[in-house]
Coordinates of C-alpha atoms in Angstrom, one line a residue:
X20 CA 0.0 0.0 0.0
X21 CA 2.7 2.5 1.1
X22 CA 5.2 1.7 -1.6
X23 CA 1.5 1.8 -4.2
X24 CA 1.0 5.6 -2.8
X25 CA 4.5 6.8 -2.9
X26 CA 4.9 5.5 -6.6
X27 CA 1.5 8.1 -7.4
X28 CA 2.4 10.9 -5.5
X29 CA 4.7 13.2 -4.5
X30 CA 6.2 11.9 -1.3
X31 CA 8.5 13.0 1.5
X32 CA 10.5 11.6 3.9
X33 CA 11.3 13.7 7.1
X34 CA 12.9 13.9 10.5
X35 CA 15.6 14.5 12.9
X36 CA 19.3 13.0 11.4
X37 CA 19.9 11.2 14.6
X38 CA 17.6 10.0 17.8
X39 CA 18.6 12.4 19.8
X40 CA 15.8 11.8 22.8
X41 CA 12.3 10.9 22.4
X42 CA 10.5 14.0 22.9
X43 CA 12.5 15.5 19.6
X44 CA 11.5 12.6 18.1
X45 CA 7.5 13.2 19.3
X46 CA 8.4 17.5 18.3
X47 CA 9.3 16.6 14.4
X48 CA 7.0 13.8 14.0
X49 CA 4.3 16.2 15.1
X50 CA 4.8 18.4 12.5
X51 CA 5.5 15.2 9.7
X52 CA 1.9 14.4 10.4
X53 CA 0.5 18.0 10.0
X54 CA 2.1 18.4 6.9
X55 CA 1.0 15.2 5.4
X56 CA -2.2 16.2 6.4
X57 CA -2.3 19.6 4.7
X58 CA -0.6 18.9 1.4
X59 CA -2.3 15.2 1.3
X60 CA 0.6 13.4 0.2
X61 CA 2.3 10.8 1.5
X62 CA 4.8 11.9 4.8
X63 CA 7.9 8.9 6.5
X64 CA 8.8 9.6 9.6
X65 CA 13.0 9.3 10.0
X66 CA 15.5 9.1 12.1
X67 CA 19.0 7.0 12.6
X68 CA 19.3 4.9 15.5
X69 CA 23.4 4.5 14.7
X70 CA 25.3 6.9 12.7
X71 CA 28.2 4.2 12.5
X72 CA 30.2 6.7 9.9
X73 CA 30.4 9.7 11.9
X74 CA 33.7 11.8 11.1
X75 CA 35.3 11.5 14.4
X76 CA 35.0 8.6 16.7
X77 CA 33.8 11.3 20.0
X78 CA 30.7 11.8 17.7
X79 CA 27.5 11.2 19.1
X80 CA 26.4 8.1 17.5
X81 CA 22.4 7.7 18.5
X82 CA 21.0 5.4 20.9
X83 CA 21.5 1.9 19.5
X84 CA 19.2 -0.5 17.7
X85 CA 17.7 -1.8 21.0
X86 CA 16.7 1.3 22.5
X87 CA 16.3 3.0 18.9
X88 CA 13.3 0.7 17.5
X89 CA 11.4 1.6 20.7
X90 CA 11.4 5.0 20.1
X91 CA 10.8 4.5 16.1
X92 CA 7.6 2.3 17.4
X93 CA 6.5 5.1 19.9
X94 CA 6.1 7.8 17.0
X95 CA 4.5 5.0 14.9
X96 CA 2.4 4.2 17.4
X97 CA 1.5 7.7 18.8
X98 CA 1.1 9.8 15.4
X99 CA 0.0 6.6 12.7
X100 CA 3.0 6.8 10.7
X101 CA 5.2 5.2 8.3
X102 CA 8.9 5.0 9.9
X103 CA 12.1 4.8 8.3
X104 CA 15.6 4.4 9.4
X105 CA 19.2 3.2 8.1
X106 CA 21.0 -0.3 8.6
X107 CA 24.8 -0.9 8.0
X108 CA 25.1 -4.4 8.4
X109 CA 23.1 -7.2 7.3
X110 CA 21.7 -8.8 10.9
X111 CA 19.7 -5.4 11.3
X112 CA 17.5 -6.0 8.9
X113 CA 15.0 -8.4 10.1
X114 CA 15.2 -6.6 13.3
X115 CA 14.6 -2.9 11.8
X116 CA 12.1 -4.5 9.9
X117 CA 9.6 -5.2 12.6
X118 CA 9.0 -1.9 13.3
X119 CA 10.3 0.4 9.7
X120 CA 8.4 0.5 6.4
X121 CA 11.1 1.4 5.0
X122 CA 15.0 0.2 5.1
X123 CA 17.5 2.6 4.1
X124 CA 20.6 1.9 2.7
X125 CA 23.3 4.1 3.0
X126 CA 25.6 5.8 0.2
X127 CA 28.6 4.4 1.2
X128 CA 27.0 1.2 1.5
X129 CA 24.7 0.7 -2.0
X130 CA 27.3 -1.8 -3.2
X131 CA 26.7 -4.3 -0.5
X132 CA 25.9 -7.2 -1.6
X133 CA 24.8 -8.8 1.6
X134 CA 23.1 -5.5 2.8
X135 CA 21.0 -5.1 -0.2
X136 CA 19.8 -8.8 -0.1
X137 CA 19.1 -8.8 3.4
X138 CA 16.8 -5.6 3.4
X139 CA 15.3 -7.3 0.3
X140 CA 14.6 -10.3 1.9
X141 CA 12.5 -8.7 4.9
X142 CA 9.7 -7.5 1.9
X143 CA 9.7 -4.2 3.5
X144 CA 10.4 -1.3 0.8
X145 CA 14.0 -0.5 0.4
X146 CA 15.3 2.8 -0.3
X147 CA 18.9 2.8 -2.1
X148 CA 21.0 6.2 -1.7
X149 CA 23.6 6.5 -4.3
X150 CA 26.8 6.8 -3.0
X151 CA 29.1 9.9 -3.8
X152 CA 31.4 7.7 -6.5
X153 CA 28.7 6.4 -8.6
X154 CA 26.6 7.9 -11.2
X155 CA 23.2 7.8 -11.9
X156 CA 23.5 5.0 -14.3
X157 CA 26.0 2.9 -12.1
X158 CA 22.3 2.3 -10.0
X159 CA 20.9 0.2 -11.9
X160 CA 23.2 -3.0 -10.1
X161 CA 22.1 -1.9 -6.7
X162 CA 18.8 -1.6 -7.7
X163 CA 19.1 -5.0 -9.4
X164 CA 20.5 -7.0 -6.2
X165 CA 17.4 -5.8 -4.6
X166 CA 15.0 -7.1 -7.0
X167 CA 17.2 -10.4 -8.1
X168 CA 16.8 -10.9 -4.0
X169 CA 12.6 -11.2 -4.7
X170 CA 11.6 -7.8 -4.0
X171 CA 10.5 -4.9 -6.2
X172 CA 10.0 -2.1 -4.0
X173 CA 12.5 -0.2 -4.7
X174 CA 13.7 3.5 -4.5
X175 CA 16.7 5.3 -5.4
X176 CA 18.0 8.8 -4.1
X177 CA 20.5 11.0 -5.1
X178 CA 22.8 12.8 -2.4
X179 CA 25.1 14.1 -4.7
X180 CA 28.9 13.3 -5.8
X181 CA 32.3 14.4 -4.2
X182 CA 34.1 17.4 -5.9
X183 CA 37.1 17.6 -4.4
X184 CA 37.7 17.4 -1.1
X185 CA 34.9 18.0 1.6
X186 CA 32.5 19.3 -1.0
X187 CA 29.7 17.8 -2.8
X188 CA 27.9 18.4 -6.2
X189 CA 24.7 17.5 -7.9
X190 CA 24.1 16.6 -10.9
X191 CA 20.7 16.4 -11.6
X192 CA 20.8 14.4 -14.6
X193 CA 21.1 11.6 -12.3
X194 CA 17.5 12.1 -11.3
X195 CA 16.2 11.8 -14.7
X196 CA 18.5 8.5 -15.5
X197 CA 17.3 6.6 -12.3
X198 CA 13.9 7.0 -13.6
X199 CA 14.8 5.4 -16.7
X200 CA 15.0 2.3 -14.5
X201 CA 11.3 2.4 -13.4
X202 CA 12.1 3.3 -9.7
X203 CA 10.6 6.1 -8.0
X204 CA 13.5 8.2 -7.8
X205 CA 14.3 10.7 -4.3
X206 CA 16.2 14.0 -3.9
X207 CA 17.7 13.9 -0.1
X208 CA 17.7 18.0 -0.2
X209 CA 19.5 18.3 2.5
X210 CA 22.7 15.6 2.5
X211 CA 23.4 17.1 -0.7
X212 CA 24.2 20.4 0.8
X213 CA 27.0 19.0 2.8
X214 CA 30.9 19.6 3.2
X215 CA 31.7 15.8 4.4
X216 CA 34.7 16.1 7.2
X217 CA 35.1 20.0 6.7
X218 CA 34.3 21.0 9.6
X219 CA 37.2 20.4 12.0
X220 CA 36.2 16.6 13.0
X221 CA 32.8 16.7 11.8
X222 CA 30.9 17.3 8.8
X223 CA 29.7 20.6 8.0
X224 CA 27.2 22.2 5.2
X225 CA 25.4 25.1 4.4
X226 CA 21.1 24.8 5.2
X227 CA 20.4 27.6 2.7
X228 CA 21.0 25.6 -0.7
X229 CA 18.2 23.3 0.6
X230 CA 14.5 24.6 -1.2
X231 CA 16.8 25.1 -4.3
X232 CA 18.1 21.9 -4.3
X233 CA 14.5 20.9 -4.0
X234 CA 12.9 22.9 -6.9
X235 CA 15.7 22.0 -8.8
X236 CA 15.2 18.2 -8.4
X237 CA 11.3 18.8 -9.3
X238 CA 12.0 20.5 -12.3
X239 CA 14.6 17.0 -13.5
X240 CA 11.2 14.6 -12.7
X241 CA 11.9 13.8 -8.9
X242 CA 9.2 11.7 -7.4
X243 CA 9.6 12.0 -3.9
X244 CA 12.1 14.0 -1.4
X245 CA 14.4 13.7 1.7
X246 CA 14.8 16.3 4.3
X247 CA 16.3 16.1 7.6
X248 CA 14.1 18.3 10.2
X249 CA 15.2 19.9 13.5
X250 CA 14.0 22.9 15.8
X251 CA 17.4 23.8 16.9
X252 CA 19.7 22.4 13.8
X253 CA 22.6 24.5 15.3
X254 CA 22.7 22.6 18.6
X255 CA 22.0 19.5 17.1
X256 CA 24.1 16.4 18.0
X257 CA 24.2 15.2 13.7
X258 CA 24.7 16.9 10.5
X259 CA 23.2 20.3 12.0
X260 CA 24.6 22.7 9.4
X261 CA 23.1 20.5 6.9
X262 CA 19.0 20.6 8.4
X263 CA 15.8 22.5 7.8
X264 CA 15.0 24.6 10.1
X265 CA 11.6 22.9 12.0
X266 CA 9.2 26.3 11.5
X267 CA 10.8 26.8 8.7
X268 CA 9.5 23.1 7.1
X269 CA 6.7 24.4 5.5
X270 CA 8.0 27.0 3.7
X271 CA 10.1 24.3 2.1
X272 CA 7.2 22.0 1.2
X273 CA 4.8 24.3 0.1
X274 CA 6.2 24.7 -3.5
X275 CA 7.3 20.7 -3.7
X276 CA 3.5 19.6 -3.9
X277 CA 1.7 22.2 -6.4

C-alpha cells in the first residue's frame, strides 16, 4: 500500500538525522503528520538509530538498535506513521524490519551485496542512496540485487557526488537517469548540501542551498524528497549545518506539492 502511494504521488520523507531523545522525536513527528495532512501526500517519519560513519570517533552516535526501534515504534504508534531508518550491516534488517516500512541503505553502502539482499529479503520497501562515486546509471546493479533478492519495491535517491575534497555536487541528470530504470526516484535535499569532514572533526554544510536543491530536483522529474528536520539544527548532536530549520518546514514543502 505504502510503496502503491509513494509511486502516485509526490512523497517525502522527514525527520531529525539522529535520535537524539524521544521528545525531539514526538516534536518533528508532530509536525510530519501535519504536513502530510495539509498537502495530502504521503509523509515517513526518520530518524538514525546509529550513525556508525560519523567523522570523528567522539561523535554522538544515536541510541543503538535496542533502544532505537522503541522509540521508532513510539512515534509510529503515537502519530499513525510510516517510519524509516538506516542499517549498516546485514543482521539489522530483520530486526529494523519489525517496526520500519522502509529500510534505508546508506551511500557508502549501496554496493553491499549482503546489505542489499538482506533488506530485500525482509519484503519491506528498500530505499537505495547512491553513493558519492557512482553515477546515476552505475544504480541500476544496486537496484538490481534488490530485486534479483525477490523484492521490487525499490527506490533510489540521489545525495550528490564528491568534488574535491569536503565538497559535494549535484548533478541532476542523475534524477532523470534513475527514472529510466522504473524506480521512484528521491532527492535527499538536505545531504546534498553537505561539506563531508570539513568541519574540524565533523561534517559541515550550508542549510540555505536546501528549497533550491529541491525545486531543482522537481524541475529533472523527482518523485519524492528527503529532508532532515530539527528545531534547533545549530545545537543538534548530527549533520546540523546540513538541516531545515523545524518552522521553517513548510515553507520548504509548500512549492514541492503544487
Amino acid at each position: 500500500m505504502l510503496f502503491e502511494q509513494i509511486s502516485q504521488k509526490p512523497f517525502f520523507i522527514l525527520g531529525p538525522c539522529v535520535m537524539e531523545n524521544q521528545e525531539l522525536l514526538y516534536t518533528v513527528a508532530e509536525k510530519v503528520a501535519e504536513a502530510g495532512q495539509k498537502y495530502n501526500v504521503p509523509v515517513v517519519f526518520k530518524s538514525s538509530f546509529d550513525k556508525a560513519n560519523r567523522t570523528s570517533i567522539h561523535s554522538y552516535r544515536g541510541p543503538g538498535l535496542e533502544k532505537g526501534m522503541e522509540m521508532l515504534m513510539n512515534v509510529k504508534q503515537r502519530f499513525g506513521l510510516p517510519v524509516t531508518t538506516d542499517i549498516h550491516e546485514p543482521f539489522q534488517a530483520a530486526i529494523v524490519a519489525e517496526v520500519a516500512d522502509i529500510l534505508q541503505i546508506p551511500a557508502f553502502l549501496c554496493r553491499q551485496t549482503d546489505l542489499l539482499v538482506a533488506a530485500a529479503q525482509t519484503g519491506k520497501i528498500v530505499n537505495v542512496k547512491k553513493a558519492q562515486f557512482l553515477s546515476g546509471h552505475d544504480m541500476f546493479y544496486p537496484a538490481q540485487k534488490v530485486i534479483e533478492a525477490g523484492n521490487n519495491q525499490v527506490i533510489l535517491t540521489e545525495r550528490g557526488n564528491m568534488y574535491g575534497y569536503n565538497n559535494l555536487a549535484v548533478d541532476f541528470r542523475n534524477i532523470y537517469d534513475m527514472k529510466a530504470f522504473g524506480h521512484p526516484v528521491c532527492m535527499d535535499c538536505t545531504h546534498s548540501v553537505q561539506r563531508p569532514g570539513g568541519a574540524g572533526g565533523k561534517t559541515g554544510g550550508d542549510r540555505t542551498f536546501v528549497p533550491m536543491m529541491a525545486l531543482a530536483a522537481k524541475a529533472f522529474g523527482a518523485d519524492g524528497y528527503f529532508l532532515e528536520t530539527h528545531p534547533d539544527p545549530d545545537n543538534a548532536l548530527s549533520d546540523g549545518p546540513n538541516m531545515v530549520k523545524l518552522h521553517e518546514l513548510d515553507k520548504v514543502l509548500a512549492p514541492l506539492v503544487g
